[in-house]
Each structure stands twice: as structure tokens, then as C-alpha cells.
Coordinates of C-alpha atoms and ligand atoms in Angstrom, one line a residue:
X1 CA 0.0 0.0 0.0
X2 CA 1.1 4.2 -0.9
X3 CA 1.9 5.6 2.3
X4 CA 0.5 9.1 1.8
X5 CA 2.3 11.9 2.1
X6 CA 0.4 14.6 4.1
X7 CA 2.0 17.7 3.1
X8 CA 1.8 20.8 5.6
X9 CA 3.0 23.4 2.3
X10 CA -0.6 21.8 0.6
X11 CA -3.2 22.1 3.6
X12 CA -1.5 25.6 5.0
X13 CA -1.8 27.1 1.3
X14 CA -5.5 26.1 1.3
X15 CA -6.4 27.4 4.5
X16 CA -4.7 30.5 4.3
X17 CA -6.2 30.9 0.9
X18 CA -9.8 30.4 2.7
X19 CA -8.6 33.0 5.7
X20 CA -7.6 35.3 2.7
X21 CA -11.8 35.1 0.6
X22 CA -12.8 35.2 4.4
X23 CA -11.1 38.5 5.2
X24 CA -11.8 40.2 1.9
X25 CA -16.1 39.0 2.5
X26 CA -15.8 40.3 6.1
X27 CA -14.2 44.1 4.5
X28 CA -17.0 44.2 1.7
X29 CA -19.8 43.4 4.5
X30 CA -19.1 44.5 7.2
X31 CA -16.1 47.3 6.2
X32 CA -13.7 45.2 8.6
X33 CA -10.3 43.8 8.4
X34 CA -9.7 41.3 11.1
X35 CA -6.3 42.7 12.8
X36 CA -3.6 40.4 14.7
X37 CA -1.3 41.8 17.6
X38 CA 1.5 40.1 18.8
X39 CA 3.8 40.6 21.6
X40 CA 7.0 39.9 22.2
X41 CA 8.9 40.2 25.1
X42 CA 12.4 40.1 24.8
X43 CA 14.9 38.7 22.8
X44 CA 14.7 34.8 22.3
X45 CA 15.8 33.7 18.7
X46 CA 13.2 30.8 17.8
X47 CA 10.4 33.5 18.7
X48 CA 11.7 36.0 16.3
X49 CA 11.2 33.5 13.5
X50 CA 7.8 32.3 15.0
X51 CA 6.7 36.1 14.9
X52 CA 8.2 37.0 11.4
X53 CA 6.6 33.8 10.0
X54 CA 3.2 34.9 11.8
X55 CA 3.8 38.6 9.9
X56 CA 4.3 36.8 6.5
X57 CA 1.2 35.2 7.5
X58 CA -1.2 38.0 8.0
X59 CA 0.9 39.7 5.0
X60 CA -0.2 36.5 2.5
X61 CA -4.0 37.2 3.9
X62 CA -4.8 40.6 3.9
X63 CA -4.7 40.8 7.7
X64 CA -3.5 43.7 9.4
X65 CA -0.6 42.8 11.6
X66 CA 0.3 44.8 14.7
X67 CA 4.0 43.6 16.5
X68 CA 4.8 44.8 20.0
X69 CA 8.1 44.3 21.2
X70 CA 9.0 44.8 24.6
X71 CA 12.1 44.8 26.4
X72 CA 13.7 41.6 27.9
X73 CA 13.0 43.3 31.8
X74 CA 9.3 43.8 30.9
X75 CA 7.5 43.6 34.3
X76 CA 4.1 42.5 34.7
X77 CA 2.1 45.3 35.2
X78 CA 3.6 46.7 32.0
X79 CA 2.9 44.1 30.0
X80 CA -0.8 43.6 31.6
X81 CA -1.5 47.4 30.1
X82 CA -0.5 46.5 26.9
X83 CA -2.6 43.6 27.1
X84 CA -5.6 45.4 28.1
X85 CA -5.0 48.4 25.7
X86 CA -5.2 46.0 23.0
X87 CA -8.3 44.4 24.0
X88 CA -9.7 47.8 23.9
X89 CA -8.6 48.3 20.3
X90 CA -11.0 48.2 17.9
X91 CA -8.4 47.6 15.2
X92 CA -7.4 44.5 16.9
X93 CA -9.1 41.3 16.6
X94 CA -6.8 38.9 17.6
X95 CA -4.1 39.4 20.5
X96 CA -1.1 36.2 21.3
X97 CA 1.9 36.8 23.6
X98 CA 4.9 34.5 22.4
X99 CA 5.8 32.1 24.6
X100 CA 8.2 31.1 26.2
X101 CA 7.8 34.3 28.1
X102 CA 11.5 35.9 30.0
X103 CA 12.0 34.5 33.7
X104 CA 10.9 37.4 35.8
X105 CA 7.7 36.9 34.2
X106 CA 7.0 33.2 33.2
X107 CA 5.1 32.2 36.8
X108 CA 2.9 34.9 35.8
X109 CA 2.0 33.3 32.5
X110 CA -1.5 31.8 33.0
X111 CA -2.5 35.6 34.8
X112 CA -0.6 37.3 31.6
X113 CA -2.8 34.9 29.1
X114 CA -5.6 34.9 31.3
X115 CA -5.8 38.7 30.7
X116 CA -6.4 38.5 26.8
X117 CA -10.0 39.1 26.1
X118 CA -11.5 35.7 25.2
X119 CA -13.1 36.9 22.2
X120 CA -9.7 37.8 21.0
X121 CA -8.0 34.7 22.3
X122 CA -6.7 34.0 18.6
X123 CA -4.2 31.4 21.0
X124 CA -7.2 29.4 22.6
X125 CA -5.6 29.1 25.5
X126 CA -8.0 31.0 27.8
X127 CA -10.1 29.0 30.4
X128 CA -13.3 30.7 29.0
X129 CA -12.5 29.2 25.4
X130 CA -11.0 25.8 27.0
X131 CA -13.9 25.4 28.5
X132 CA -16.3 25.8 25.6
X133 CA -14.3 23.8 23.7
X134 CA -14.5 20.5 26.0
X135 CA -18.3 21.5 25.8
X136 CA -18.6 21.7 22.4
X137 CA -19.5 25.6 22.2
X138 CA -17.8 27.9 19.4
X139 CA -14.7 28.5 20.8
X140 CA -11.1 29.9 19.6
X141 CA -9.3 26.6 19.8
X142 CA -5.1 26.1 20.1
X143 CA -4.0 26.7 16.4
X144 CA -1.7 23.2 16.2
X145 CA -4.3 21.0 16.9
X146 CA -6.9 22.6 14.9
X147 CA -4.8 22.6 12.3
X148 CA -4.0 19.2 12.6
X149 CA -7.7 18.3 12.4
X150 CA -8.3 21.1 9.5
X151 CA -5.3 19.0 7.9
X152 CA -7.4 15.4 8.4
X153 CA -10.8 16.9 6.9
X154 CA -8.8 18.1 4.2
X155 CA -7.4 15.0 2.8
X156 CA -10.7 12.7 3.3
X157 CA -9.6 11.2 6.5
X158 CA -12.4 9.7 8.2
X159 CA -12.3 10.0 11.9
X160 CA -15.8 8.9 13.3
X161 CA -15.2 5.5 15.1
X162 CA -11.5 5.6 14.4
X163 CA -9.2 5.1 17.6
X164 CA -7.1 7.9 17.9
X165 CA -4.0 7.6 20.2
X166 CA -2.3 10.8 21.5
X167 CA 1.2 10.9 23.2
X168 CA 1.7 13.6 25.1
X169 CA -1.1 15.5 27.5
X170 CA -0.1 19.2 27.2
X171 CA -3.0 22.1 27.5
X172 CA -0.8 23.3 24.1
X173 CA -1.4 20.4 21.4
X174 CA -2.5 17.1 23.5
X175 CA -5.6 17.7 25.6
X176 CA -7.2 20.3 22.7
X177 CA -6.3 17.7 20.4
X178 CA -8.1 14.8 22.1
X179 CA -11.0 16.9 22.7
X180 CA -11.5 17.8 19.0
X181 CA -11.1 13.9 17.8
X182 CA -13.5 13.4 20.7
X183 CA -16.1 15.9 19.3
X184 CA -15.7 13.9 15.8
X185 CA -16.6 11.2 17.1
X186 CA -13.3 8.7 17.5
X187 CA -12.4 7.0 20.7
X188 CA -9.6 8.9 22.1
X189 CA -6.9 7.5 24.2
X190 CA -4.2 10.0 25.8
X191 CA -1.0 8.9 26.6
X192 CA 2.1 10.5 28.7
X193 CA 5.0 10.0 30.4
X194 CA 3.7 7.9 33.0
X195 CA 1.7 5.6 30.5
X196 CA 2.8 2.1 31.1
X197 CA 2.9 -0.4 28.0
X198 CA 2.7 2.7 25.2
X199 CA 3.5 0.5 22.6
X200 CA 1.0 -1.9 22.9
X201 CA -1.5 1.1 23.5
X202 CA 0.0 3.4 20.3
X203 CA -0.2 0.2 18.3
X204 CA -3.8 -0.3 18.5
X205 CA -4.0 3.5 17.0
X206 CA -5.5 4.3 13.9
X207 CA -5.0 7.6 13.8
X208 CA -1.9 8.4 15.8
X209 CA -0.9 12.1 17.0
X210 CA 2.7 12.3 18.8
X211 CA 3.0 15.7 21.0
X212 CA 5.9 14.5 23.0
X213 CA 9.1 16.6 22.2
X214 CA 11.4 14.0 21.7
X215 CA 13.2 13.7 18.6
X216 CA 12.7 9.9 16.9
X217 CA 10.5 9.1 20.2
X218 CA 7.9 7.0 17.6
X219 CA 9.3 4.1 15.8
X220 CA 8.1 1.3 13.9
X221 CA 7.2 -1.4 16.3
X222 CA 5.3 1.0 18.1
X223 CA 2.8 1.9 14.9
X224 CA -0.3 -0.6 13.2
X225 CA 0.2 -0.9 9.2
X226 CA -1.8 1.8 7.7
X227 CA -2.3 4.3 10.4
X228 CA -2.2 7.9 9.8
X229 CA 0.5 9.5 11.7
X230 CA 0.7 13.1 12.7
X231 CA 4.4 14.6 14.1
X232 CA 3.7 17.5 16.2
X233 CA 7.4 17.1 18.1
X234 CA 9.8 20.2 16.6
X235 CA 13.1 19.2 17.9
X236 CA 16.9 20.5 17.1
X237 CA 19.6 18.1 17.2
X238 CA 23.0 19.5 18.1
X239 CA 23.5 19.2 14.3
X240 CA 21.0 22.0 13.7
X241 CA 19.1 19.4 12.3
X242 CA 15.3 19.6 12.0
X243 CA 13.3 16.6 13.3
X244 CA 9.9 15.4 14.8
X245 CA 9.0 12.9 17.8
X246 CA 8.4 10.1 14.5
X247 CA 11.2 8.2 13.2
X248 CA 10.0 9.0 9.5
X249 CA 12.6 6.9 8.3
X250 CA 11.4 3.8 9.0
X251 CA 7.6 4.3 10.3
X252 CA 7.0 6.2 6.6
X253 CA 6.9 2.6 4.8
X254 CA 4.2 1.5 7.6
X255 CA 2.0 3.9 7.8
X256 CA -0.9 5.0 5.6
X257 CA -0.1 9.0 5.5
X258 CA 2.3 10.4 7.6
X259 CA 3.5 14.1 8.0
X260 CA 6.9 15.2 7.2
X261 CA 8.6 17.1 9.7
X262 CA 9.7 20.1 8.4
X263 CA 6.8 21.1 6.0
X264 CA 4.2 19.3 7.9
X265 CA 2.5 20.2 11.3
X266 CA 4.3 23.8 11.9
X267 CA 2.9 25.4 8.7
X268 CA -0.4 24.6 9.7
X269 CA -0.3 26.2 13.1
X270 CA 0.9 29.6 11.4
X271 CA -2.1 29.1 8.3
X272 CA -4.5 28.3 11.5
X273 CA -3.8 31.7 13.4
X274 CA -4.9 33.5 10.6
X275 CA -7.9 31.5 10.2
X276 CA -8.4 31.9 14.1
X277 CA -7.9 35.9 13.8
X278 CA -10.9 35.6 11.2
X279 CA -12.5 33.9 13.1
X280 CA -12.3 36.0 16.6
X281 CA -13.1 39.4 14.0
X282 CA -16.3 37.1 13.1
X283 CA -17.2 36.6 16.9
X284 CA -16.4 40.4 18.1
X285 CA -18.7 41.3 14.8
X286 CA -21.6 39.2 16.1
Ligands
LIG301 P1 5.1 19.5 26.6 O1 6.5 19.3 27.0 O2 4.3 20.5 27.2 O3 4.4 18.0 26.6 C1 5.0 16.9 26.3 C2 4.1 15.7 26.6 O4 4.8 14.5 26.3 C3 3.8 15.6 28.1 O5 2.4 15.6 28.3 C4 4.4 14.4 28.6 O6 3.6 13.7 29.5 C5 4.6 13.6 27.3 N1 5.8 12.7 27.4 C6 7.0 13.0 27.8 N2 7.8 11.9 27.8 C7 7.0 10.9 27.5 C8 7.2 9.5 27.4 N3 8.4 9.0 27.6 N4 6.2 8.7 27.0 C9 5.0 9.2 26.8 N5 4.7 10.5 26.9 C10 5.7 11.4 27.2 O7 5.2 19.7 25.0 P2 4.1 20.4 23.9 O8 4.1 21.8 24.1 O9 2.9 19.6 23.9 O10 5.0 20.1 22.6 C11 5.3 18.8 22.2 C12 6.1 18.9 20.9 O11 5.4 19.5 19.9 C13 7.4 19.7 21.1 O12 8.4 19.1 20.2 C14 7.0 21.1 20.6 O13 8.2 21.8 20.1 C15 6.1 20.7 19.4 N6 5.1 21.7 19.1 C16 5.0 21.9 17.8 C17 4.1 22.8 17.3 C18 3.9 23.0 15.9 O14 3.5 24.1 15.5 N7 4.2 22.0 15.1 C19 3.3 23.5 18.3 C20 3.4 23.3 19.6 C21 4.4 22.3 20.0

């Protein structure tokens, strides 16, 4: 059997190219375009490129992109006033704060994000919008696993009465991600680190989603013939070399479609922010 390849280039360009007829309906109705700020507090390099990818990103669309950067000392207070200045600007529909946020702030992330307006929580990570996602309520849901599950409609991949198996339980991509193959209908299992016998468990999976963070974590004994696998994992190797938490090498030839990593999962979290932004200007419209 073809293993397919599930290509994150394909399924970002299509949803980005929906976000775009989305944004330009939403100015010819309504005379609004959907506007993204993000913040960025200090100087961490992998950010930078998160944030200039999310610019291109609003760029390709036709959304309006606001970025704030703030100094590496930022305290809290400062950056709570940004916060709530932009949920008081009507320019802005969607507001994230890159993570991983500097030291003298980080055990002050969940009050920081907690701050965001939900209806402009283009990040989903607000309790009001995890909550109405676990209860099936329009919500702004966590761009990587929507995406992921964008990505699986996309391609024809039936998930009703599938078993999906998820390693890794993070608010981020795991639990959001079991909850939306939970509200399509599959039975879900979630795994971590304290699972006992995940191989036996992962190879029961028919759709298989690793969120783990470990590089070549997923290999082939651990992975049924024909399953669809999904990489989340982003790791660097000391080479500088780009990998996921599957070893594509040699789970690729057992699995039915698989995503590459790069050019798989990450492109669609940056396509699914813009789609999210529309998707908040929507909701602050209604
Ligand atoms: P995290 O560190 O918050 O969570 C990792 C999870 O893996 C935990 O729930 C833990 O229980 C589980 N785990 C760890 N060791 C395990 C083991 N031995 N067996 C089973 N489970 C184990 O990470 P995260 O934020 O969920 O991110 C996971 C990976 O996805 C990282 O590589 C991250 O860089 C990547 N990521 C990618 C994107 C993207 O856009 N593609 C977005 C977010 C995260």
C-alpha cells in the first residue's frame, strides 16, 4: 500500500487561501479587516522567527498585523497594560503573547494569558475558550491541533469510530487535540509519560498524534500498518538538524499517510492563526 504523504506546504496554502476570501467578505460586509497583535517580550531567537513567520502570515491574507516588542525586563504590570490596551482596540481582533515568556515573568503566564479578552484569544488558551471547547461551544481553539484536524478533513480522512491515540497531554497540542477527535466522534486515548505499556497502546491506534518533544520518540514497532500518523514534536539536534518525535525513516513505509517534519504540522499552526484571527473578528462582529 502508498503511504501518503500529508504535506503541511498543501493544507497551509488552502487554508490560508480560505482565511484570505474570508477576510476580503468580512471588508465588503461589514467594512472590517480582522487585525492580529503580537507581543514579544524580549529577545529569544526561535520566537523572532515564530513572529516573522506569523507577519508573513497576516501579510499573505490581507490581515492587518500589529507587532509589539517589549524589552527583555518587561515587568508584569507593564505588559498587563499593553494587554488590556489591546483588548480595547478596535483595530485588533486577535491578540497572542509569544511564549516562552522571560524568567521574571514566566510564573505569571497563566495571569498574563488569562488577561487576553476571550473573544480575542486567537491562541485558545483562555479557560473561557478551553472550557467551551470541551463543551462543544464555538470556541477559539489552540492553532496546532486545529490545524491538525483542519489537515485530516482536508485529505478525506475519516475519523468517526476511528481510535485515535495521543502521546503527550499538554493544554498546548494534547488535551485540545483529544478533545477535537472526541467531538468527531473517535475514541480517544491519551498517553504521557507515566503511561505504562505505550506500545502496545499506540499500536492499536488508527490515527496516531505524537506531541511529545522528543526527537525519533515514535518508531516502527510501536505503529499498526496503515495508520495515519501526525508529528507535532519540533526538535533540534545538536546538528542544527530539524526533526519530529516520529522516526520518519522507517515508520513512513508502515503507515498509511504520515506528516513530514519540516513542512508538515508547523505550517499549519501559522495558516491556523490567521484563520483563528478571522474567526475572533467574526465573533467580536456578532
Ligand atoms: P510538553 O513538553 O508540554 O508536553 C510533552 C508531553 O509529552 C507531556 O504531556 C508528557 O507527559 C509527554 N511525554 C514526555 N515523555 C514521555 C514518554 N516517555 N512517554 C509518553 N509521553 C511522554 O510539549 P508540547 O508543548 O505539547 O509540545 C510537544 C512537541 O510539539 C514539542 O516538540 C514542541 O516543540 C512541538 N510543538 C509543535 C508545534 C507546531 O506548530 N508544530 C506547536 C506546539 C508544540
Amino acid at each position: 500500500m502508498e503511504t501518503t504523504l500529508l504535506s503541511g506546504k498543501v493544507f497551509a496554502a488552502q487554508l490560508k487561501e480560505e482565511a484570505k476570501r474570508k477576510v476580503e467578505m468580512l471588508q465588503e460586509k461589514y467594512g472590517v479587516t480582522p487585525g492580529l497583535a503580537v507581543i514579544i517580550v524580549g529577545e529569544d531567537p526561535a520566537s523572532k522567527v515564530y513572529v516573522a513567520n506569523k507577519e508573513k502570515g497576516c501579510h499573505e491574507t490581507g490581515i492587518y498585523s500589529e507587532v509589539i516588542r517589549m524589552p527583555e525586563d518587561t515587568d508584569k504590570e507593564t505588559l498587563l497594560a499593553e494587554i488590556d490596551r489591546l483588548n480595547h482596540d478596535a483595530k485588533i481582533h486577535g491578540i497572542l503573547v509569544q511564549l516562552p515568556l522571560p524568567k521574571q515573568i514566566r510564573s505569571a503566564e497563566a495571569e498574563i494569558l488569562e488577561a487576553i479578552s476571550p473573544l480575542k484569544d486567537v491562541d485558545g488558551f483562555h479557560p473561557i475558550n478551553v472550557g467551551n471547547l470541551s463543551i462543544g461551544k464555538d470556541a477559539l481553539v489552540p492553532c496546532t491541533p486545529h490545524g491538525c484536524i483542519r489537515m485530516l478533513e482536508m485529505a478525506g480522512i475519516k475519523v468517526a469510530g476511528k481510535h485515535a491515540v495521543i502521546i503527550g497531554r499538554s493544554n498546548i497540542v494534547g488535551k485540545p487535540m483529544a478533545q477535537l477527535l472526541l467531538s468527531r466522534n473517535a475514541t480517544v486515548t491519551v498517553c504521557h509519560s507515566r503511561t505504562e505499556n505505550l506500545a502496545d497502546i499506540t499500536r492499536q491506534a488508527d490515527i496516531l498524534v505524537a506531541a511529545v518533544g522528543r526527537p525519533y520518540f515514535v518508531t516502527a514497532d510501536m505503529v499498526k500498518q496503515g495508520a495515519v500518523v501526525i508529528d507535532v514534536g519540533i526538535n533540534r539536534l545538536e546538528s542544527k538538524k530539524l526533526v519530529g518525535d516520529v522516526d520518519f525513516e522507517s515508520v513512513a513505509p508502515i503507515a498509511g499517510a504520515i506528516t513530514p517534519v519540516p513542512g508538515g504540522v508547523g505550517l499549519l499552526t501559522i495558516a491556523m492563526l490567521m484563520q483563528n484571527t478571522v474567526f475572533a473578528a467574526e465573533l467580536q462582529i456578532k
